[in-house]
mmCIF file of C-alpha atoms in Angstrom:
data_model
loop_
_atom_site.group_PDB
_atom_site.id
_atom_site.type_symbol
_atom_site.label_atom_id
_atom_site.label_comp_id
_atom_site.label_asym_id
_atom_site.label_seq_id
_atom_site.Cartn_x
_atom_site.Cartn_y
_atom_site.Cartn_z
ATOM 1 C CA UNK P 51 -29.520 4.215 39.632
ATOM 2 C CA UNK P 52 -32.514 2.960 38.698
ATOM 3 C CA UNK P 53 -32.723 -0.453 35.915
ATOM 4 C CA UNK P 54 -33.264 1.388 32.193
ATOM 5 C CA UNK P 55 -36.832 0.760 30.671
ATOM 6 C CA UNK P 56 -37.402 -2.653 28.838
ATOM 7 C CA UNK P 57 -35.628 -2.770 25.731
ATOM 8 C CA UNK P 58 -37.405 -3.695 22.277
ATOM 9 C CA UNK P 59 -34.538 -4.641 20.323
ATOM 10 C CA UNK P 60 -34.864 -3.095 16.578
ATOM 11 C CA UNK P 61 -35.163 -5.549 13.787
ATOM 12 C CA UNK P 62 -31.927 -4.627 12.431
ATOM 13 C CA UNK P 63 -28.750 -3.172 15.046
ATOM 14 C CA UNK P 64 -26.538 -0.340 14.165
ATOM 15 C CA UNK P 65 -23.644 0.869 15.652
ATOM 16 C CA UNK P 66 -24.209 3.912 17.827
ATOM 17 C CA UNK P 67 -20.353 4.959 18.393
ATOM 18 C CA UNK P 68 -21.252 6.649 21.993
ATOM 19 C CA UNK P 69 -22.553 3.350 23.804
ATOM 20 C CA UNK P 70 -20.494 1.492 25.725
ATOM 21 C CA UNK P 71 -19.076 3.139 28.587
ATOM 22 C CA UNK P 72 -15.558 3.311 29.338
ATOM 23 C CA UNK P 73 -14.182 1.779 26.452
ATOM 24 C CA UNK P 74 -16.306 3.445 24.457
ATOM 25 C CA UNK P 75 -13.762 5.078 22.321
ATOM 26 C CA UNK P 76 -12.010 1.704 20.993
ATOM 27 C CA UNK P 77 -15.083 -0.904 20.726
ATOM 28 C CA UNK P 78 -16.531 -1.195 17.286
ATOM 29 C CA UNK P 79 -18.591 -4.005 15.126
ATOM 30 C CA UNK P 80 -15.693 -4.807 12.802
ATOM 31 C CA UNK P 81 -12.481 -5.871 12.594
ATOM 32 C CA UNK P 82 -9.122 -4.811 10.517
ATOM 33 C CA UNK P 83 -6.696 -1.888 10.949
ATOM 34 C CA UNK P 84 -7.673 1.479 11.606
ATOM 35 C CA UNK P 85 -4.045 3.359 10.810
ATOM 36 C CA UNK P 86 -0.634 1.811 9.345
ATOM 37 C CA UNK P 87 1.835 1.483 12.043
ATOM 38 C CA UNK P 88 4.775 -1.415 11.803
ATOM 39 C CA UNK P 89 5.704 -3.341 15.317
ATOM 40 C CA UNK P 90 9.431 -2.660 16.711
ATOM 41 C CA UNK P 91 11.358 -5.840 16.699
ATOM 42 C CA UNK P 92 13.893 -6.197 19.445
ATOM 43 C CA UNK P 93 16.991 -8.214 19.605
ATOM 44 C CA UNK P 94 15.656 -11.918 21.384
ATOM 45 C CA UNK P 95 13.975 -14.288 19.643
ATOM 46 C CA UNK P 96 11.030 -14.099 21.285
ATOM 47 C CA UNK P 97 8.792 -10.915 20.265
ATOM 48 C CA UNK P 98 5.651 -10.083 22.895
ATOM 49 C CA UNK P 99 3.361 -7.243 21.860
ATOM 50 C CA UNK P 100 1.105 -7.004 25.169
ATOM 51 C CA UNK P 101 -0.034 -4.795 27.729
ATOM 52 C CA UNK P 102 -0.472 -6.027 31.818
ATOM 53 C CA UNK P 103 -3.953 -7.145 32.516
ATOM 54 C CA UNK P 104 -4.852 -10.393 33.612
ATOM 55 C CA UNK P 105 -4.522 -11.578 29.843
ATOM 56 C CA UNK P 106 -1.180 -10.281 29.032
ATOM 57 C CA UNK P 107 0.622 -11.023 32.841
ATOM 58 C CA UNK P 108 -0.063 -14.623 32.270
ATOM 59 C CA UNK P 109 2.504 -14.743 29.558
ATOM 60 C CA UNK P 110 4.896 -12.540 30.806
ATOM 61 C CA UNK P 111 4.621 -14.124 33.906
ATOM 62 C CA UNK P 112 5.445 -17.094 31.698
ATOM 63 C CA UNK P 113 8.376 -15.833 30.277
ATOM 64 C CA UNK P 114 9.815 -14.783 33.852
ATOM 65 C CA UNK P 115 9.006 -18.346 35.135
ATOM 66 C CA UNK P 116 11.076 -19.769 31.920
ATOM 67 C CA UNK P 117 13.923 -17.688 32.629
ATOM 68 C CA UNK P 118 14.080 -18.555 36.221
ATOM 69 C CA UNK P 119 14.210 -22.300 35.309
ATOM 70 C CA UNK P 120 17.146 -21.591 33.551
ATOM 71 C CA UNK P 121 15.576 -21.805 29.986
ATOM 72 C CA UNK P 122 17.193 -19.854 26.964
ATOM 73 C CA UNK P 123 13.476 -17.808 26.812
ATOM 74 C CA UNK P 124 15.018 -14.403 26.149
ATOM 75 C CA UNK P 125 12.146 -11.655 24.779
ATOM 76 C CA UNK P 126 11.516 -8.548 24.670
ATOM 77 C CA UNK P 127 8.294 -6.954 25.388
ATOM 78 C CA UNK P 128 6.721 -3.806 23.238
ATOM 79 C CA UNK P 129 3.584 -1.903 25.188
ATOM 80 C CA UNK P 130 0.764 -1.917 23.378
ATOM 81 C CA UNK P 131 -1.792 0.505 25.158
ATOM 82 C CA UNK P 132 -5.188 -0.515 24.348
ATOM 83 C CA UNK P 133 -6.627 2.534 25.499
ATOM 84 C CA UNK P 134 -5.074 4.478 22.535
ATOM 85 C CA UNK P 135 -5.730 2.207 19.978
ATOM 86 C CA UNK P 136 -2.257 0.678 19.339
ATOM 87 C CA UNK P 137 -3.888 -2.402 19.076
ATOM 88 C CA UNK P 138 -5.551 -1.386 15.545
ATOM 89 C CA UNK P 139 -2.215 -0.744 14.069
ATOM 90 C CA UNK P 140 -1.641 -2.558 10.718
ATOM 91 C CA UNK P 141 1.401 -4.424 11.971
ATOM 92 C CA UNK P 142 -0.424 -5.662 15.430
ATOM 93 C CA UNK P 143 -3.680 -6.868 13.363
ATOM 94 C CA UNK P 144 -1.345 -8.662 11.239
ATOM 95 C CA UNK P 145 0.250 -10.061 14.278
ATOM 96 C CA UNK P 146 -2.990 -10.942 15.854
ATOM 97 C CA UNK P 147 -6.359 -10.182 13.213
ATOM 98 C CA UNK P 148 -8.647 -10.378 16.514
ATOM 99 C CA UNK P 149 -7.019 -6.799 17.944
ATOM 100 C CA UNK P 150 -6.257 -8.260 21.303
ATOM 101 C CA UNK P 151 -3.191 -8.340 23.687
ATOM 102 C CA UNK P 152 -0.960 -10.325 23.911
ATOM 103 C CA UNK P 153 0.670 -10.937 21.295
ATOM 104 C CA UNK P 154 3.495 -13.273 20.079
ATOM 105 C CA UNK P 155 5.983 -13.489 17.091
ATOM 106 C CA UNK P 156 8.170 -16.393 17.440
ATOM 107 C CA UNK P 157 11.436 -15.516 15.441
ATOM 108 C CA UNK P 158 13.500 -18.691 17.108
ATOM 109 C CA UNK P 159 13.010 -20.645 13.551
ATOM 110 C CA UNK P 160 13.518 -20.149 9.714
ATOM 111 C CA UNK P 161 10.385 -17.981 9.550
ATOM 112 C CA UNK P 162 8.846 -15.924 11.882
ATOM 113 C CA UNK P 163 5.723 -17.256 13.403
ATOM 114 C CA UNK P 164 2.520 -15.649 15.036
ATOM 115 C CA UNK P 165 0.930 -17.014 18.126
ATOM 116 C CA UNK P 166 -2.426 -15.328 19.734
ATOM 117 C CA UNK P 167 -4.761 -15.679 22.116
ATOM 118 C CA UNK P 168 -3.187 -16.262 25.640
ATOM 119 C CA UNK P 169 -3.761 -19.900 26.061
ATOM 120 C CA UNK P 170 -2.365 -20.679 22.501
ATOM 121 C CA UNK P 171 0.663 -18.358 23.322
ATOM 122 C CA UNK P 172 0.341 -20.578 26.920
ATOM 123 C CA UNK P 173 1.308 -24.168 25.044
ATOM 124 C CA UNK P 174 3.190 -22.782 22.331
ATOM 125 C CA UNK P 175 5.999 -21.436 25.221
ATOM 126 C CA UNK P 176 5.217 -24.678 27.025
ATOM 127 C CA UNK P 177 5.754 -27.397 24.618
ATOM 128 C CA UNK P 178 8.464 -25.293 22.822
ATOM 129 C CA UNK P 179 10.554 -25.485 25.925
ATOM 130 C CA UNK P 180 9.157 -28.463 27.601
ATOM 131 C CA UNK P 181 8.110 -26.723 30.852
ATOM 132 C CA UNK P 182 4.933 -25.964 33.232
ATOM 133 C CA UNK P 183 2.595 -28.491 30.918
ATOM 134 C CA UNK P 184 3.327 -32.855 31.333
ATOM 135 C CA UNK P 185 4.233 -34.260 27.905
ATOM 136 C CA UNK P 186 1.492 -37.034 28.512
ATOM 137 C CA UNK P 187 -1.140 -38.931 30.368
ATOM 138 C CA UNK P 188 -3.711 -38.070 33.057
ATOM 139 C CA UNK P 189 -1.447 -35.034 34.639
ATOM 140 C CA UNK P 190 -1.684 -32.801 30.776
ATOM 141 C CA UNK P 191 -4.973 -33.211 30.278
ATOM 142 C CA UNK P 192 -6.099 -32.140 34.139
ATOM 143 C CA UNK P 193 -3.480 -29.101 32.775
ATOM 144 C CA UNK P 194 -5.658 -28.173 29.800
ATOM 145 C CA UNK P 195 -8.695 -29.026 31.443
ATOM 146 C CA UNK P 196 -8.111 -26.059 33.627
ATOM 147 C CA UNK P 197 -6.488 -23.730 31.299
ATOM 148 C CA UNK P 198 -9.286 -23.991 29.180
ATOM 149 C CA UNK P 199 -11.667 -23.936 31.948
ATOM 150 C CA UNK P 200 -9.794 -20.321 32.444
ATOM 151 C CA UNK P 201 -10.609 -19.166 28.851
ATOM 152 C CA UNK P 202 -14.353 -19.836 28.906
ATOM 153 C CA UNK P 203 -14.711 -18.432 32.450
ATOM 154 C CA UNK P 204 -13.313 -15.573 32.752
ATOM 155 C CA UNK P 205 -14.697 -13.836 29.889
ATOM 156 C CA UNK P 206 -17.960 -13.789 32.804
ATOM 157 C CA UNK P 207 -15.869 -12.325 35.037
ATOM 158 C CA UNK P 208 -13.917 -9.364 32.929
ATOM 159 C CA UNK P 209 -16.537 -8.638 30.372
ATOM 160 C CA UNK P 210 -19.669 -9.641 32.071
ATOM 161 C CA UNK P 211 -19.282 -9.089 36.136
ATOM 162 C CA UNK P 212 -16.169 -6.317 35.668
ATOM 163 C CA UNK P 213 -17.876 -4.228 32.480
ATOM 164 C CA UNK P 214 -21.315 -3.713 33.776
ATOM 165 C CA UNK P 215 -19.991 -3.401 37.463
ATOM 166 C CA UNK P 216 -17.470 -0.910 36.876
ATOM 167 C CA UNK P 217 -17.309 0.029 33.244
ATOM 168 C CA UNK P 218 -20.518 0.531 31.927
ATOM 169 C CA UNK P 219 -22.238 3.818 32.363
ATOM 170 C CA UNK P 220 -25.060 3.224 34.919
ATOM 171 C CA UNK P 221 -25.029 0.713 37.617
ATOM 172 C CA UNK P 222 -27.729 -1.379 36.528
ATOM 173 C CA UNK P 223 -29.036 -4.449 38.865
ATOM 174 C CA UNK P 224 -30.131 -6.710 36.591
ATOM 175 C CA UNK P 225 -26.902 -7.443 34.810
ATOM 176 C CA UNK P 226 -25.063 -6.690 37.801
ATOM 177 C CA UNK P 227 -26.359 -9.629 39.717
ATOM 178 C CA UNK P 228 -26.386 -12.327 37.092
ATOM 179 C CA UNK P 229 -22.396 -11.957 36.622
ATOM 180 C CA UNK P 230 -21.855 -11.474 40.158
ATOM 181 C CA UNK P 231 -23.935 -14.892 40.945
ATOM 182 C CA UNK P 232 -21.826 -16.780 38.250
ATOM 183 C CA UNK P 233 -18.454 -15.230 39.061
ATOM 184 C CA UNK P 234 -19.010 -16.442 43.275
ATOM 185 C CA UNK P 235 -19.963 -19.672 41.452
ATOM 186 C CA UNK P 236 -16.782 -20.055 39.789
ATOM 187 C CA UNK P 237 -14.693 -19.046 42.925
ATOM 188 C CA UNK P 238 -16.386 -21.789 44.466
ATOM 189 C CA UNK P 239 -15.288 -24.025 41.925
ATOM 190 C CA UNK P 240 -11.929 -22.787 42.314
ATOM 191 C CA UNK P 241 -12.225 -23.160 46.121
ATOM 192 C CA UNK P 242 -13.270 -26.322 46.566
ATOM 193 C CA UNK P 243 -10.871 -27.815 43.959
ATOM 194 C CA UNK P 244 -7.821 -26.093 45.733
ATOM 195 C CA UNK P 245 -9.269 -27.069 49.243
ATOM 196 C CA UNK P 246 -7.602 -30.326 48.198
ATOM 197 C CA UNK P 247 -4.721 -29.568 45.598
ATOM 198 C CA UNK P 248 -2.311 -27.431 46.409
ATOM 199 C CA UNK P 249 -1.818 -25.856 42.634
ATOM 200 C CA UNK P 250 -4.544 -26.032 39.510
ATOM 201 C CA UNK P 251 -3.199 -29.271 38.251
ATOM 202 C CA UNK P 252 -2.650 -31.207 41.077
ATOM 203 C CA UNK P 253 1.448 -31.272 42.866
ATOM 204 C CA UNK P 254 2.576 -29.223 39.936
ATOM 205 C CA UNK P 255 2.847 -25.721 39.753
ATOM 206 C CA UNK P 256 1.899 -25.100 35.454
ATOM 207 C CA UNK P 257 0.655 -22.986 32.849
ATOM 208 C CA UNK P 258 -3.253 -23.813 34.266
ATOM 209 C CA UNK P 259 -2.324 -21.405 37.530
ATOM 210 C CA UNK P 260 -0.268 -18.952 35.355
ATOM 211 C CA UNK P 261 -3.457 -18.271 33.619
ATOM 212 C CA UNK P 262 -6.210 -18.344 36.369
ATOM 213 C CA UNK P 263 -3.681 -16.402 38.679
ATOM 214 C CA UNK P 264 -3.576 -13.175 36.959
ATOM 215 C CA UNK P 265 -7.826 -13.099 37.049
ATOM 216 C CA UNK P 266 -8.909 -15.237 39.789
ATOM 217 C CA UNK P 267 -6.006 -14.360 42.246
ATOM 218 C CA UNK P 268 -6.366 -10.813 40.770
ATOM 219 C CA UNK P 269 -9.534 -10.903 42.114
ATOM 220 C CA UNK P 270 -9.346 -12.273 45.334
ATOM 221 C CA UNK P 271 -6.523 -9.776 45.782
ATOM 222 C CA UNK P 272 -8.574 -6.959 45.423
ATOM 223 C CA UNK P 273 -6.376 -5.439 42.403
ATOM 224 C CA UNK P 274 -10.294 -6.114 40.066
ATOM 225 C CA UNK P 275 -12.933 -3.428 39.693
ATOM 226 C CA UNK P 276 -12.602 -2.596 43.232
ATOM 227 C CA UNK P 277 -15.241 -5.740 44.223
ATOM 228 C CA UNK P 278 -13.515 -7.529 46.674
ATOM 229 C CA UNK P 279 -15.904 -6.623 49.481
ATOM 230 C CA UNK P 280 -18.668 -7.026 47.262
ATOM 231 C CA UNK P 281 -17.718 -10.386 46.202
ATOM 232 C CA UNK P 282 -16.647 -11.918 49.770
ATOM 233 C CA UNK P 283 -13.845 -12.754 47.812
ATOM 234 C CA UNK P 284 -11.790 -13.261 52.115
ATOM 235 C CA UNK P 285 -14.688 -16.698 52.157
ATOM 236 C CA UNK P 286 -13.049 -18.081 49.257
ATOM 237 C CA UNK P 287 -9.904 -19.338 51.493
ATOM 238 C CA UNK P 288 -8.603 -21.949 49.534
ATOM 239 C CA UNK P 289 -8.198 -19.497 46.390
ATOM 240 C CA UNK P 290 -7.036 -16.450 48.707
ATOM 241 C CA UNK P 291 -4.373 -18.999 50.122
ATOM 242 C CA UNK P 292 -3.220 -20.022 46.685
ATOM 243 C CA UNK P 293 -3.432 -16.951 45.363
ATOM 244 C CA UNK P 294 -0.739 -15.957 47.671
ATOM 245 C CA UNK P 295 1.304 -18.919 47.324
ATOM 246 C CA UNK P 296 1.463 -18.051 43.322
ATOM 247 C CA UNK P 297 2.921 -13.941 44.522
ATOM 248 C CA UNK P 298 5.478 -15.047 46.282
ATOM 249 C CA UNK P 299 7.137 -16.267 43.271
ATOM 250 C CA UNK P 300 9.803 -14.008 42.401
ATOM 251 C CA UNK P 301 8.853 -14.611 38.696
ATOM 252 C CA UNK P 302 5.288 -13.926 39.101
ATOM 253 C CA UNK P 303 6.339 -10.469 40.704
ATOM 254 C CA UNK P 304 8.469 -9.806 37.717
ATOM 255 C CA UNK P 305 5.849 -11.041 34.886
ATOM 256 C CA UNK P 306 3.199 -8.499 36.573
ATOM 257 C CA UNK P 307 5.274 -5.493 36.376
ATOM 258 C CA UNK P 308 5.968 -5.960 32.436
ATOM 259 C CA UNK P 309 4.045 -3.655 30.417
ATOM 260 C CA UNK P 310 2.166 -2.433 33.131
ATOM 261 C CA UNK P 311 1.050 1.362 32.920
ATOM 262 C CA UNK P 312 -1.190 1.708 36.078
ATOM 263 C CA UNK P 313 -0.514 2.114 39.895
ATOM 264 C CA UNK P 314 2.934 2.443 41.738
ATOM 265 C CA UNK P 315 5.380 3.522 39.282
ATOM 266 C CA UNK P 316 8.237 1.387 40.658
ATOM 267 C CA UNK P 317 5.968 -1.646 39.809
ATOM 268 C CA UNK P 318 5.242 -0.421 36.283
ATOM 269 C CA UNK P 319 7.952 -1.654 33.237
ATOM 270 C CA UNK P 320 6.439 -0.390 30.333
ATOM 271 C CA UNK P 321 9.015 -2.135 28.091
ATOM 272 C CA UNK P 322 11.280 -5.274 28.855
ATOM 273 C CA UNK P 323 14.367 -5.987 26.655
ATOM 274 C CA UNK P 324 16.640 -7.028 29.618
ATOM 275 C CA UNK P 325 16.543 -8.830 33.390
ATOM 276 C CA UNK P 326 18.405 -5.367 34.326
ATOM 277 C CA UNK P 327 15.223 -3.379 33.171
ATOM 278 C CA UNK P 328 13.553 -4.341 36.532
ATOM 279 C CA UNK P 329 16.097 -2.615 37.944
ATOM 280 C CA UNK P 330 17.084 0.824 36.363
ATOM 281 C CA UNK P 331 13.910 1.491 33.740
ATOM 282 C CA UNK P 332 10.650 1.157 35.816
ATOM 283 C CA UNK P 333 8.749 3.857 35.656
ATOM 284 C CA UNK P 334 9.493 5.777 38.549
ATOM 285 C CA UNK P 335 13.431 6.064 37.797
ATOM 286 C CA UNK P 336 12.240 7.030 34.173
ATOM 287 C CA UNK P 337 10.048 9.863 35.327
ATOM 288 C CA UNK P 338 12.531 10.731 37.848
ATOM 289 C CA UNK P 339 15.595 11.145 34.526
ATOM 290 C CA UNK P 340 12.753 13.057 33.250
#
């Protein structure tokens, strides 16, 4: 493809509904629910209203990390397919006004309490429960450092590098090649920081690699926009190596099937209410009862 002719922005944008590629069908310029539609509420006292990209496996991962440790972190977890619009039901907007997975309700306490955005749902599982974030001192703050560094970043990678390389609906260089440049710069931050720490935060394993894992690992992986050649993402040893290190966790395995709805069907859990779920009501066995 060939780069579109320069753009003179008008004085005033409008909304043309047919732009933006893929997702065409779901982006729009405001905010608020589109149809009335209440969320299920399950039996645990944890409530997660997700679906399993990079955003929503870091806190299911989370949970499955929790429950391994041997903490009462019980939840059940509700699909919420972006693709259809679920997220512009009245219940999930009240849940989270923003329109984006995941989602939390907290119903552990007297009143039921919301918790978005993944790094807020991140700390709020973390400090509940005392786990994967220090309490104090030098080793928390290298912990948010990082899981902050996560939420300013990859925004670059997903809706910058991943949209206009694989989403958008011409290949265009320009665009292209400034995401591409900033995402290889941010694997090289990643690499050279790992080169000498074996997880995000130093000797601790924590809620910093639960939420660079599921896009940086992702990515190095090969499971993002199909870029891995085109990225050199193999150079980047230091990542790839801790990238693997976090997949062998049996939790991590666990957290990435929940609410996923693409790829192998015995991977894909579309809804978690029990540990047995990984067992008898992935997708595969479901289609199979069909």
């Amino acid at each position: 493809m060939t780069d579109p002719k320069p753009y003179e922005p008008p004085k005033v944008w409008t909304w043309e509904k047919e732009s933006g590629g893929t997702f065409a069908s779901i982006n729009r310029p405001i905010a608020g629910a589109t149809h009335d539609k209440d969320l299920p509420i399950g039996q645990h006292p944890f409530q997660l209203y997700s679906q399993g990209t990079p955003n929503g496996v870091k806190v299911t991962v989370m949970f499955e990390e929790l429950l391994a440790a041997g903490h009462d972190a019980e939840y059940d977890a509700w699909l919420i397919s972006i693709g259809k619009g679920d997220q512009f039901g009245s219940g999930f907007v009240d849940a989270n006004p923003n329109s984006k997975i995941p989602a939390l309700v907290d119903r552990s306490g007297p009143e039921p309490v919301r918790v978005f955005e993944s790094g807020s749902i991140l700390m709020h599982l973390a400090e509940k429960f005392g786990a994967f974030l220090p309490v104090s001192g030098p080793a928390r703050i290298e912990t948010l450092n990082w899981l902050f560094w996560q939420m300013g970043s990859a925004p670059y990678l997903g809706g910058g590098f991943g949209h206009f390389y694989a989403y958008a609906p011409e290949k265009w260089e320009y665009p292209i090649n400034r995401f591409a440049m900033e995402v290889k710069r941010q694997l090289d931050v990643l690499d050279r920081h790992l080169a000498d720490n074996e997880w995000m935060a130093g000797g601790e394993y924590s809620i910093a690699d639960m939420a660079i894992w599921p896009w940086y690992g992702g990515l190095v992986k090969g499971w993002q926009y199909g870029a891995a050649e085109f990225l050199d993402v193999a150079s980047y040893t230091h990542v790839v190596e801790w990238a693997e290190r976090i997949y062998a966790r049996p939790a991590v395995k666990r957290g990435r099937m929940v609410n996923r709805t693409a790829g192998d069907p015995s991977k894909q859990l579309h809804e978690r209410h029990d540990a047995s779920d990984f067992e008898l009501r992935t997708q595969d066995k479901l289609d199979a009862a069909e």
